[in-house]
Amino acid sequence: MKILEYVLLLLAATAGIASAWRFTMFRGHGAQCLLRGLPAEGSHGWRHGVLRYVGEQARFYKLRSLSFNYDLSLDRRTVTFNGVRELTAEERDFMPGVESVLVLGGPEGEMEFAGARHVEMALISWLESAPDSRDQREDMNALAERANRGRREQ
């Protein structure tokens, strides 16, 4: 019986440490937003969290999660902005400061994104400024070799 109590205490301590770590790491860093996968009905499926931009990815960290890693990653080369819709009356009740919802598409399927106006505009700008996926990145070493081909023979 004592072992079971120690195991439960250890699990509770681990969960407490994980939640405290996540709260301090992501609370003030990133853009606060809501995200949900489609299809969804009514106001169900919305997840509060923080969006952080890391290179070509936007990483979403759920507010209520004990994971030490991000919960969803959006690659801006594969995500498309599909439009805007107005909030429903039910959604206005739990989304203060949000005026509209962005509809996004990608390999994960369609999703909706909601946040303050400046957060939504930042996401749209970030998505629209993505390099074309058809662009081929040149290898700098290969370029240097091509540029110096004739010089080495002399």
Steps between C-alpha positions, in 0.01 A plus 500: 500500500790735579649442153173601333493821705858582396423433134191723512697772679776475240247527214334802660838669553601434140173643370543805724854561382399457135209743530711758685778470240258537209323794664823692559652418160206597279274732696665826397676390184315481170161601369192393693246336273237231455516216249269219397489232236216474253237367464364633826153601610396792714765617741654158560863415433665835573834472683661796673872530465807692390641523148877539461680555171815293454653532154258359244269359769233642727483282808179482700524419870169411664424679823376182666771254416780341698715429197854637499471551123265689267162348422472602134745633244393696193751519215439823314600347167209253519229695687258712297280789607147414378299796628335670793166445670311689768464370854174344606317641801602198706869546409493870594424398859834331558718690249524858626704726274462271199321642197528223242622146437760404241447180300825319420575189299797269498620141509336456842164601350298817541512695823380826647716757675380782723692771679522873549509699175877557513561127558284406202669759277843375603405142412360602159812703421726218611311248283485723193871585514600133493739398225343309214521127566622457141805715573811292508757604754845503349777325683758767580787252460377402153471867403854569619633205302323618184628855547859386551514230229725684258723654769634175639637381166724803448 
